[in-house]
């Protein structure tokens, strides 16, 4: 490795990590804005929120690394160009392609590392993030009482309070309607009280003072009314769902984004076998039913008996049986063809659905490699573009990188949708973005050389 090779690689380190942090911050900000309403007001611990963010950093890193390679290569060669370093080296017989070799080798290393990351780390992170988000979603919001409004957050109980106090659990003017027991309707009133959760969030505890309990019992058809006056009374209610509970990761099935490429290939092979079996079984059944129809000799049936056969035509009993036989024969074959029509429709839907699942897994398999490969194609674009711009500022490099990344992203998303629908192959849909950006990079290298 020559001196200028080390100089180029050293110049890339700072811009790479700076761009990486900026891109991850933007993705993280977007994620928090999108998911904020799912965990605000649920009493989640800081550790749960940190864990959710950490798990989602995996997919952010997958997208941020290629863009950081683009920004860093553009800034490095832009700075060298503005300082006339590249001009001096080219005058000494060193070409732009030779200068790009160390950066290109680093991009290959990054491609390999990101492929391993996408197959070993990303699937597990996606799976745990989905399970954690499910646990957060099913967690009920923190129990809140609003003055003058009935609260039915607790099963079988409605609570109304006239007044609450900020920064305090105290309440005044309490009315509690308990209908959890079908044989008893209880109404409880109290002048004041306080409300809190148990330590494990499984119970709501209410301490009430100066109140009355009105009980209406309707067991066995008898109506019984009781009134109880109390100075202090404690109530506890089940509060299942208010506290966060972590589910077992193994209890959830894995989707296509939660599997490695090898695991998805196994699933695809299984789906293809199932699809082939559906087609083969349908073909066998159809051929069997068609053979039954072709063996029917219509000339020998009651439809074609001679009208001059008076022995048959003049016999009412034979005529009636012949008509019934004709009707039954026609009706049976109408049912046969109707049933086959519905069977064809169902099999077609099953065949199409299996094809969609295969396409979806194929797309994710190619995505495991096409997105990391962007580390290479972005270097092919960033180096000559930075040399031609001749300005190494982060603002210009980031702006131009954003344009190329948006072009890449549009091609990637469009190709993914077309591949999922079966309009194009999974390879074409997921690699078209790399092909377009790569060809553009080769053109810029040719023009710059």
Short mmCIF file of C-alpha atoms in Angstrom, two decimals:
data_model
loop_
_atom_site.label_atom_id
_atom_site.label_comp_id
_atom_site.label_asym_id
_atom_site.label_seq_id
_atom_site.Cartn_x
_atom_site.Cartn_y
_atom_site.Cartn_z
CA UNK A 1 0.00 0.00 0.00
CA UNK A 2 1.47 3.32 -1.11
CA UNK A 3 1.53 6.58 0.79
CA UNK A 4 -1.34 8.13 -1.16
CA UNK A 5 -3.42 4.96 -0.64
CA UNK A 6 -3.10 5.41 3.11
CA UNK A 7 -3.81 9.11 2.72
CA UNK A 8 -7.05 8.42 0.81
CA UNK A 9 -8.26 5.83 3.31
CA UNK A 10 -7.41 8.07 6.26
CA UNK A 11 -9.30 10.94 4.62
CA UNK A 12 -12.41 8.76 4.28
CA UNK A 13 -12.70 7.74 7.94
CA UNK A 14 -14.00 11.03 9.32
CA UNK A 15 -16.58 11.76 6.57
CA UNK A 16 -17.78 8.14 6.63
CA UNK A 17 -18.65 8.05 10.33
CA UNK A 18 -19.99 11.60 10.28
CA UNK A 19 -22.31 10.81 7.36
CA UNK A 20 -23.27 7.51 9.01
CA UNK A 21 -24.33 9.26 12.21
CA UNK A 22 -26.29 11.93 10.30
CA UNK A 23 -28.22 9.37 8.22
CA UNK A 24 -28.97 7.16 11.24
CA UNK A 25 -30.16 10.23 13.15
CA UNK A 26 -32.57 11.11 10.32
CA UNK A 27 -33.92 7.55 10.19
CA UNK A 28 -34.21 7.47 13.98
CA UNK A 29 -36.05 10.79 14.07
CA UNK A 30 -38.51 9.53 11.44
CA UNK A 31 -39.04 6.29 13.38
CA UNK A 32 -39.71 8.10 16.66
CA UNK A 33 -42.20 10.48 15.05
CA UNK A 34 -44.01 7.57 13.41
CA UNK A 35 -44.09 5.36 16.52
CA UNK A 36 -44.51 8.00 19.21
CA UNK A 37 -48.25 7.48 19.65
CA UNK A 38 -47.75 3.73 20.21
CA UNK A 39 -45.81 4.03 23.47
CA UNK A 40 -46.64 7.46 24.89
CA UNK A 41 -48.78 7.32 28.02
CA UNK A 42 -48.28 3.59 28.65
CA UNK A 43 -45.88 3.86 31.55
CA UNK A 44 -43.05 2.11 29.69
CA UNK A 45 -39.65 2.02 31.31
CA UNK A 46 -36.67 3.75 29.73
CA UNK A 47 -35.06 0.34 29.20
CA UNK A 48 -37.96 -0.88 27.03
CA UNK A 49 -37.79 2.24 24.85
CA UNK A 50 -34.00 1.97 24.52
CA UNK A 51 -34.34 -1.70 23.60
CA UNK A 52 -36.92 -0.90 20.91
CA UNK A 53 -34.71 1.82 19.42
CA UNK A 54 -31.60 -0.40 19.53
CA UNK A 55 -33.34 -3.23 17.70
CA UNK A 56 -34.57 -0.89 14.97
CA UNK A 57 -31.06 0.50 14.48
CA UNK A 58 -30.28 -2.71 12.56
CA UNK A 59 -32.37 -1.86 9.49
CA UNK A 60 -31.27 1.78 9.73
CA UNK A 61 -27.63 0.68 9.59
CA UNK A 62 -28.34 -1.44 6.51
CA UNK A 63 -29.48 1.64 4.59
CA UNK A 64 -27.08 4.14 6.17
CA UNK A 65 -23.79 2.38 5.37
CA UNK A 66 -24.12 2.56 1.54
CA UNK A 67 -25.10 6.22 1.72
CA UNK A 68 -22.17 6.95 4.06
CA UNK A 69 -19.86 5.31 1.51
CA UNK A 70 -21.26 7.61 -1.18
CA UNK A 71 -20.83 10.78 0.92
CA UNK A 72 -17.35 9.88 2.19
CA UNK A 73 -15.96 8.96 -1.25
CA UNK A 74 -17.40 12.12 -2.77
CA UNK A 75 -15.99 14.33 0.02
CA UNK A 76 -12.58 12.64 -0.07
CA UNK A 77 -12.05 13.01 -3.80
CA UNK A 78 -13.66 16.44 -3.80
CA UNK A 79 -11.22 17.66 -1.16
CA UNK A 80 -8.25 16.15 -2.99
CA UNK A 81 -9.42 17.75 -6.22
CA UNK A 82 -9.89 21.19 -4.66
CA UNK A 83 -6.38 20.96 -3.15
CA UNK A 84 -4.98 20.01 -6.60
CA UNK A 85 -3.70 16.73 -5.16
CA UNK A 86 -5.35 14.70 -7.91
CA UNK A 87 -4.00 17.08 -10.57
CA UNK A 88 -0.45 16.61 -9.28
CA UNK A 89 -0.84 12.83 -9.09
CA UNK A 90 -2.29 12.66 -12.60
CA UNK A 91 0.65 14.73 -13.86
CA UNK A 92 2.90 12.11 -12.28
CA UNK A 93 1.16 9.38 -14.27
CA UNK A 94 -1.32 8.20 -11.61
CA UNK A 95 -4.81 7.80 -13.09
CA UNK A 96 -8.12 8.35 -11.35
CA UNK A 97 -8.84 4.63 -11.58
CA UNK A 98 -5.59 3.88 -9.74
CA UNK A 99 -6.58 6.35 -7.03
CA UNK A 100 -9.94 4.63 -6.66
CA UNK A 101 -8.45 1.17 -6.03
CA UNK A 102 -8.11 1.46 -2.20
CA UNK A 103 -11.61 2.92 -1.92
CA UNK A 104 -12.97 0.20 -4.19
CA UNK A 105 -11.33 -2.50 -2.07
CA UNK A 106 -12.82 -0.99 1.08
CA UNK A 107 -16.26 -0.99 -0.58
CA UNK A 108 -15.87 -4.72 -1.32
CA UNK A 109 -15.01 -5.35 2.34
CA UNK A 110 -18.06 -3.31 3.41
CA UNK A 111 -20.21 -5.30 0.97
CA UNK A 112 -19.08 -8.57 2.55
CA UNK A 113 -19.61 -7.30 6.10
CA UNK A 114 -23.09 -5.97 5.31
CA UNK A 115 -24.09 -9.27 3.66
CA UNK A 116 -23.09 -11.10 6.83
CA UNK A 117 -24.91 -8.49 8.91
CA UNK A 118 -28.08 -8.82 6.81
CA UNK A 119 -28.11 -12.60 7.21
CA UNK A 120 -26.91 -13.03 10.79
CA UNK A 121 -27.91 -9.92 12.76
CA UNK A 122 -30.74 -8.16 10.89
CA UNK A 123 -33.27 -11.07 10.85
CA UNK A 124 -32.98 -11.63 14.60
CA UNK A 125 -33.19 -7.90 15.32
CA UNK A 126 -36.28 -7.55 13.11
CA UNK A 127 -37.95 -10.49 14.85
CA UNK A 128 -37.28 -9.22 18.36
CA UNK A 129 -38.35 -5.70 17.35
CA UNK A 130 -41.67 -7.02 16.01
CA UNK A 131 -42.35 -9.01 19.18
CA UNK A 132 -41.43 -6.05 21.38
CA UNK A 133 -43.61 -3.69 19.36
CA UNK A 134 -46.50 -6.16 19.67
CA UNK A 135 -46.06 -6.23 23.46
CA UNK A 136 -46.03 -2.43 23.55
CA UNK A 137 -49.11 -2.19 21.34
CA UNK A 138 -51.18 -4.54 23.51
CA UNK A 139 -50.21 -2.64 26.66
CA UNK A 140 -53.11 -0.44 27.71
CA UNK A 141 -52.55 3.29 28.32
CA UNK A 142 -52.01 4.43 31.88
CA UNK A 143 -55.29 4.49 33.79
CA UNK A 144 -56.53 8.11 33.84
CA UNK A 145 -59.70 9.54 35.38
CA UNK A 146 -61.11 12.70 33.84
CA UNK A 147 -63.55 14.77 35.92
CA UNK A 148 -67.15 14.46 34.79
CA UNK A 149 -66.50 11.52 32.42
CA UNK A 150 -67.18 7.83 32.94
CA UNK A 151 -64.10 5.61 32.65
CA UNK A 152 -64.62 2.01 31.51
CA UNK A 153 -60.94 1.00 31.25
CA UNK A 154 -61.49 -1.60 33.98
CA UNK A 155 -63.47 -4.67 32.97
CA UNK A 156 -66.98 -4.73 34.46
CA UNK A 157 -66.60 -1.38 36.23
CA UNK A 158 -67.48 2.21 35.35
CA UNK A 159 -66.01 5.03 37.41
CA UNK A 160 -67.04 8.70 37.55
CA UNK A 161 -65.28 11.36 39.61
CA UNK A 162 -66.23 15.00 39.98
CA UNK A 163 -62.77 16.33 40.79
CA UNK A 164 -59.13 15.27 40.47
CA UNK A 165 -55.95 16.96 41.73
CA UNK A 166 -52.78 17.54 39.66
CA UNK A 167 -49.66 15.73 40.90
CA UNK A 168 -51.80 13.71 43.30
CA UNK A 169 -53.82 10.47 43.39
CA UNK A 170 -56.62 12.10 45.38
CA UNK A 171 -60.16 12.22 43.97
CA UNK A 172 -63.50 13.68 45.10
CA UNK A 173 -67.13 12.91 44.30
CA UNK A 174 -66.69 9.24 43.40
CA UNK A 175 -69.38 7.10 41.74
CA UNK A 176 -68.59 3.46 40.93
CA UNK A 177 -70.99 1.22 39.02
CA UNK A 178 -70.00 -2.46 39.27
CA UNK A 179 -71.75 -4.81 36.82
CA UNK A 180 -69.14 -7.59 36.76
CA UNK A 181 -71.54 -9.97 38.58
CA UNK A 182 -74.68 -10.68 36.47
CA UNK A 183 -76.71 -11.42 39.64
CA UNK A 184 -75.74 -8.23 41.46
CA UNK A 185 -75.69 -4.56 40.53
CA UNK A 186 -73.68 -2.42 42.92
CA UNK A 187 -73.50 1.36 43.09
CA UNK A 188 -70.87 2.90 45.32
CA UNK A 189 -70.56 6.59 46.17
CA UNK A 190 -67.91 8.36 48.23
CA UNK A 191 -67.05 11.94 49.04
CA UNK A 192 -63.32 11.46 48.56
CA UNK A 193 -60.60 8.88 48.05
CA UNK A 194 -57.33 8.03 46.34
CA UNK A 195 -56.37 5.64 43.55
CA UNK A 196 -53.12 3.83 42.71
CA UNK A 197 -51.65 0.72 41.06
CA UNK A 198 -50.09 -2.24 42.78
CA UNK A 199 -46.34 -2.68 42.35
CA UNK A 200 -46.76 -5.20 39.49
CA UNK A 201 -49.54 -3.22 37.74
CA UNK A 202 -51.95 -6.15 38.09
CA UNK A 203 -54.36 -4.40 40.47
CA UNK A 204 -56.01 -0.99 40.76
CA UNK A 205 -56.36 -0.03 44.43
CA UNK A 206 -58.95 2.53 45.54
CA UNK A 207 -59.22 3.83 49.11
CA UNK A 208 -62.61 5.55 49.60
CA UNK A 209 -63.89 7.63 52.51
CA UNK A 210 -67.35 8.72 53.75
CA UNK A 211 -69.58 6.88 51.34
CA UNK A 212 -72.40 4.45 50.70
CA UNK A 213 -72.80 1.10 48.92
CA UNK A 214 -76.13 0.26 47.30
CA UNK A 215 -76.44 -3.44 46.41
CA UNK A 216 -79.19 -4.92 44.25
CA UNK A 217 -79.20 -8.73 44.34
CA UNK A 218 -81.37 -10.57 41.79
CA UNK A 219 -80.43 -14.19 42.44
CA UNK A 220 -83.05 -16.93 41.83
CA UNK A 221 -85.65 -14.38 40.80
CA UNK A 222 -85.63 -12.65 44.21
CA UNK A 223 -84.76 -8.98 44.47
CA UNK A 224 -82.83 -7.87 47.52
CA UNK A 225 -81.63 -4.37 48.27
CA UNK A 226 -79.00 -3.44 50.84
CA UNK A 227 -77.47 -0.13 51.81
CA UNK A 228 -74.10 0.06 53.57
CA UNK A 229 -72.63 3.25 55.00
CA UNK A 230 -68.87 3.35 55.52
CA UNK A 231 -66.18 5.71 56.70
CA UNK A 232 -63.37 3.89 54.90
CA UNK A 233 -63.56 1.24 52.23
CA UNK A 234 -60.89 -0.34 50.01
CA UNK A 235 -61.57 -1.72 46.53
CA UNK A 236 -59.24 -3.70 44.28
CA UNK A 237 -59.83 -4.36 40.59
CA UNK A 238 -57.97 -6.48 38.08
CA UNK A 239 -55.84 -4.29 35.83
CA UNK A 240 -54.59 -6.85 33.35
CA UNK A 241 -52.92 -5.26 30.34
CA UNK A 242 -51.81 -2.01 31.97
CA UNK A 243 -48.34 -3.25 32.85
CA UNK A 244 -45.79 -4.14 30.16
CA UNK A 245 -45.14 -7.88 29.79
CA UNK A 246 -42.46 -9.34 27.53
CA UNK A 247 -43.60 -12.21 25.31
CA UNK A 248 -41.54 -15.24 24.39
CA UNK A 249 -39.78 -14.64 21.06
CA UNK A 250 -40.11 -18.32 20.10
CA UNK A 251 -43.91 -18.13 20.38
CA UNK A 252 -44.08 -15.96 17.24
CA UNK A 253 -43.63 -17.20 13.70
CA UNK A 254 -41.05 -15.44 11.54
CA UNK A 255 -41.83 -13.40 8.45
CA UNK A 256 -39.67 -13.04 5.35
CA UNK A 257 -37.71 -10.12 6.83
CA UNK A 258 -36.92 -12.16 9.93
CA UNK A 259 -35.10 -14.98 8.13
CA UNK A 260 -31.66 -15.36 6.60
CA UNK A 261 -31.23 -15.92 2.87
CA UNK A 262 -30.56 -19.65 3.33
CA UNK A 263 -33.64 -20.07 5.52
CA UNK A 264 -35.78 -18.27 2.95
CA UNK A 265 -34.41 -20.47 0.15
CA UNK A 266 -35.61 -23.50 2.11
CA UNK A 267 -39.06 -21.94 2.46
CA UNK A 268 -39.15 -21.11 -1.27
CA UNK A 269 -38.28 -24.71 -2.20
CA UNK A 270 -41.11 -25.95 0.04
CA UNK A 271 -43.58 -23.48 -1.49
CA UNK A 272 -42.58 -24.49 -5.03
CA UNK A 273 -43.18 -28.15 -4.18
CA UNK A 274 -46.61 -27.27 -2.76
CA UNK A 275 -47.47 -25.28 -5.88
CA UNK A 276 -46.39 -28.12 -8.17
CA UNK A 277 -48.46 -30.59 -6.13
CA UNK A 278 -51.53 -28.38 -6.45
CA UNK A 279 -51.15 -28.31 -10.23
CA UNK A 280 -50.44 -32.05 -10.55
CA UNK A 281 -53.39 -33.09 -8.36
CA UNK A 282 -55.72 -30.81 -10.25
CA UNK A 283 -54.54 -32.19 -13.61
CA UNK A 284 -55.09 -35.79 -12.47
CA UNK A 285 -58.59 -35.07 -11.16
CA UNK A 286 -59.51 -33.12 -14.27
CA UNK A 287 -58.35 -35.90 -16.62
CA UNK A 288 -60.30 -38.45 -14.57
CA UNK A 289 -63.51 -36.40 -14.79
CA UNK A 290 -63.06 -35.73 -18.51
CA UNK A 291 -62.66 -39.44 -19.18
CA UNK A 292 -66.05 -40.04 -17.50
CA UNK A 293 -67.65 -37.55 -19.86
CA UNK A 294 -66.02 -38.92 -23.01
CA UNK A 295 -67.17 -42.47 -22.18
CA UNK A 296 -70.81 -41.36 -22.33
CA UNK A 297 -72.48 -42.56 -25.57
CA UNK A 298 -75.29 -40.12 -26.18
CA UNK A 299 -76.74 -42.18 -29.05
CA UNK A 300 -77.59 -44.97 -26.61
CA UNK A 301 -79.32 -42.70 -24.13
CA UNK A 302 -83.00 -41.90 -23.80
CA UNK A 303 -82.51 -38.66 -25.73
CA UNK A 304 -82.13 -40.50 -29.04
CA UNK A 305 -84.69 -43.29 -28.88
CA UNK A 306 -86.91 -43.47 -31.93
CA UNK A 307 -90.15 -41.51 -31.71
CA UNK A 308 -91.83 -44.28 -33.83
CA UNK A 309 -91.23 -46.84 -31.10
CA UNK A 310 -94.88 -47.07 -30.02
CA UNK A 311 -94.11 -49.76 -27.50
CA UNK A 312 -92.13 -47.22 -25.57
CA UNK A 313 -93.99 -44.04 -26.43
CA UNK A 314 -97.43 -45.44 -25.60
CA UNK A 315 -96.37 -46.82 -22.24
CA UNK A 316 -96.87 -44.04 -19.64
CA UNK A 317 -94.70 -45.75 -17.06
CA UNK A 318 -91.73 -46.13 -19.44
CA UNK A 319 -92.17 -42.56 -20.69
CA UNK A 320 -92.17 -41.22 -17.12
CA UNK A 321 -89.04 -43.24 -16.19
CA UNK A 322 -87.33 -42.11 -19.41
CA UNK A 323 -88.02 -38.46 -18.61
CA UNK A 324 -86.77 -38.89 -15.05
CA UNK A 325 -83.62 -40.63 -16.30
CA UNK A 326 -82.97 -37.84 -18.80
CA UNK A 327 -83.46 -35.22 -16.12
CA UNK A 328 -81.19 -37.00 -13.63
CA UNK A 329 -78.46 -37.49 -16.24
CA UNK A 330 -78.52 -33.84 -17.28
CA UNK A 331 -78.67 -32.64 -13.68
CA UNK A 332 -75.73 -34.80 -12.62
CA UNK A 333 -73.50 -33.47 -15.37
CA UNK A 334 -74.52 -29.89 -14.68
CA UNK A 335 -73.47 -30.46 -11.08
CA UNK A 336 -70.22 -32.04 -12.27
CA UNK A 337 -69.26 -29.11 -14.47
CA UNK A 338 -70.37 -26.56 -11.86
CA UNK A 339 -68.28 -28.27 -9.21
CA UNK A 340 -65.28 -28.37 -11.53
CA UNK A 341 -65.71 -24.68 -12.29
CA UNK A 342 -65.58 -23.83 -8.58
CA UNK A 343 -62.67 -26.21 -8.07
CA UNK A 344 -60.72 -24.56 -10.88
CA UNK A 345 -61.38 -21.16 -9.32
CA UNK A 346 -60.17 -22.28 -5.89
CA UNK A 347 -57.09 -24.00 -7.28
CA UNK A 348 -56.26 -20.94 -9.37
CA UNK A 349 -56.44 -18.73 -6.28
CA UNK A 350 -54.25 -21.15 -4.31
CA UNK A 351 -51.74 -21.32 -7.16
CA UNK A 352 -51.60 -17.52 -7.44
CA UNK A 353 -51.28 -17.08 -3.67
CA UNK A 354 -48.39 -19.54 -3.50
CA UNK A 355 -46.76 -17.68 -6.39
CA UNK A 356 -47.07 -14.38 -4.52
CA UNK A 357 -45.45 -15.90 -1.44
CA UNK A 358 -42.60 -17.26 -3.56
CA UNK A 359 -42.10 -13.85 -5.18
CA UNK A 360 -42.07 -12.15 -1.78
CA UNK A 361 -39.38 -14.48 -0.42
CA UNK A 362 -37.32 -14.25 -3.63
CA UNK A 363 -37.39 -10.45 -3.39
CA UNK A 364 -36.14 -10.53 0.20
CA UNK A 365 -33.39 -13.01 -0.73
CA UNK A 366 -32.04 -10.71 -3.45
CA UNK A 367 -32.45 -7.68 -1.18
CA UNK A 368 -30.00 -9.27 1.29
CA UNK A 369 -27.30 -8.80 -1.37
CA UNK A 370 -28.45 -5.94 -3.61
CA UNK A 371 -28.55 -3.28 -0.86
CA UNK A 372 -25.03 -4.12 0.45
CA UNK A 373 -23.81 -4.11 -3.17
CA UNK A 374 -24.77 -0.42 -3.23
CA UNK A 375 -21.58 0.18 -1.20
CA UNK A 376 -19.64 -0.68 -4.36
CA UNK A 377 -21.77 1.15 -6.94
CA UNK A 378 -21.95 4.29 -4.79
CA UNK A 379 -18.14 4.42 -4.71
CA UNK A 380 -18.14 4.19 -8.52
CA UNK A 381 -20.35 7.28 -8.53
CA UNK A 382 -18.95 9.20 -5.56
CA UNK A 383 -15.26 9.23 -6.50
CA UNK A 384 -15.54 10.65 -10.05
CA UNK A 385 -18.36 12.96 -9.05
CA UNK A 386 -16.28 14.41 -6.19
CA UNK A 387 -13.36 14.87 -8.56
CA UNK A 388 -15.50 16.72 -11.13
CA UNK A 389 -17.23 18.96 -8.56
CA UNK A 390 -13.82 19.95 -7.12
CA UNK A 391 -15.33 21.09 -3.84
CA UNK A 392 -15.11 18.98 -0.72
CA UNK A 393 -17.70 20.64 1.49
CA UNK A 394 -20.10 18.39 3.35
CA UNK A 395 -23.15 20.38 2.24
CA UNK A 396 -22.55 19.88 -1.48
CA UNK A 397 -21.49 16.26 -1.02
CA UNK A 398 -24.56 15.54 1.10
CA UNK A 399 -26.89 17.28 -1.34
CA UNK A 400 -25.61 15.44 -4.40
CA UNK A 401 -25.49 12.17 -2.47
CA UNK A 402 -29.12 12.67 -1.50
CA UNK A 403 -30.13 13.02 -5.16
CA UNK A 404 -28.38 9.78 -6.10
CA UNK A 405 -29.76 7.99 -3.05
CA UNK A 406 -33.30 9.11 -3.92
CA UNK A 407 -32.79 7.80 -7.46
CA UNK A 408 -31.49 4.52 -6.07
CA UNK A 409 -34.33 4.29 -3.55
CA UNK A 410 -37.01 5.00 -6.17
CA UNK A 411 -35.63 2.27 -8.43
CA UNK A 412 -35.37 -0.14 -5.49
CA UNK A 413 -38.93 0.43 -4.24
CA UNK A 414 -40.39 0.38 -7.75
CA UNK A 415 -38.53 -2.81 -8.61
CA UNK A 416 -39.64 -4.45 -5.36
CA UNK A 417 -43.32 -3.72 -6.04
CA UNK A 418 -43.08 -4.99 -9.62
CA UNK A 419 -41.30 -8.15 -8.46
CA UNK A 420 -43.84 -8.79 -5.69
CA UNK A 421 -46.62 -8.66 -8.30
CA UNK A 422 -44.73 -11.00 -10.63
CA UNK A 423 -44.45 -8.38 -13.39
CA UNK A 424 -40.64 -8.68 -13.41
CA UNK A 425 -38.34 -11.28 -11.90
CA UNK A 426 -37.02 -10.85 -8.38
CA UNK A 427 -33.49 -10.47 -9.75
CA UNK A 428 -34.49 -7.69 -12.13
CA UNK A 429 -36.59 -5.87 -9.56
CA UNK A 430 -33.95 -5.84 -6.82
CA UNK A 431 -30.82 -5.32 -8.93
CA UNK A 432 -32.07 -2.73 -11.42
CA UNK A 433 -31.14 0.11 -9.03
CA UNK A 434 -27.55 -1.16 -8.69
CA UNK A 435 -27.30 -1.65 -12.45
CA UNK A 436 -28.49 1.89 -13.23
CA UNK A 437 -26.28 3.59 -10.62
CA UNK A 438 -23.33 1.35 -11.53
CA UNK A 439 -23.59 2.18 -15.25
CA UNK A 440 -23.82 5.87 -14.38
CA UNK A 441 -20.70 5.53 -12.22
CA UNK A 442 -18.75 3.81 -15.00
CA UNK A 443 -19.77 6.60 -17.38
CA UNK A 444 -18.53 9.26 -14.92
CA UNK A 445 -15.23 7.40 -14.45
CA UNK A 446 -14.78 7.22 -18.23
CA UNK A 447 -15.51 10.93 -18.65
CA UNK A 448 -13.24 11.91 -15.74
CA UNK A 449 -10.33 9.81 -16.99
#
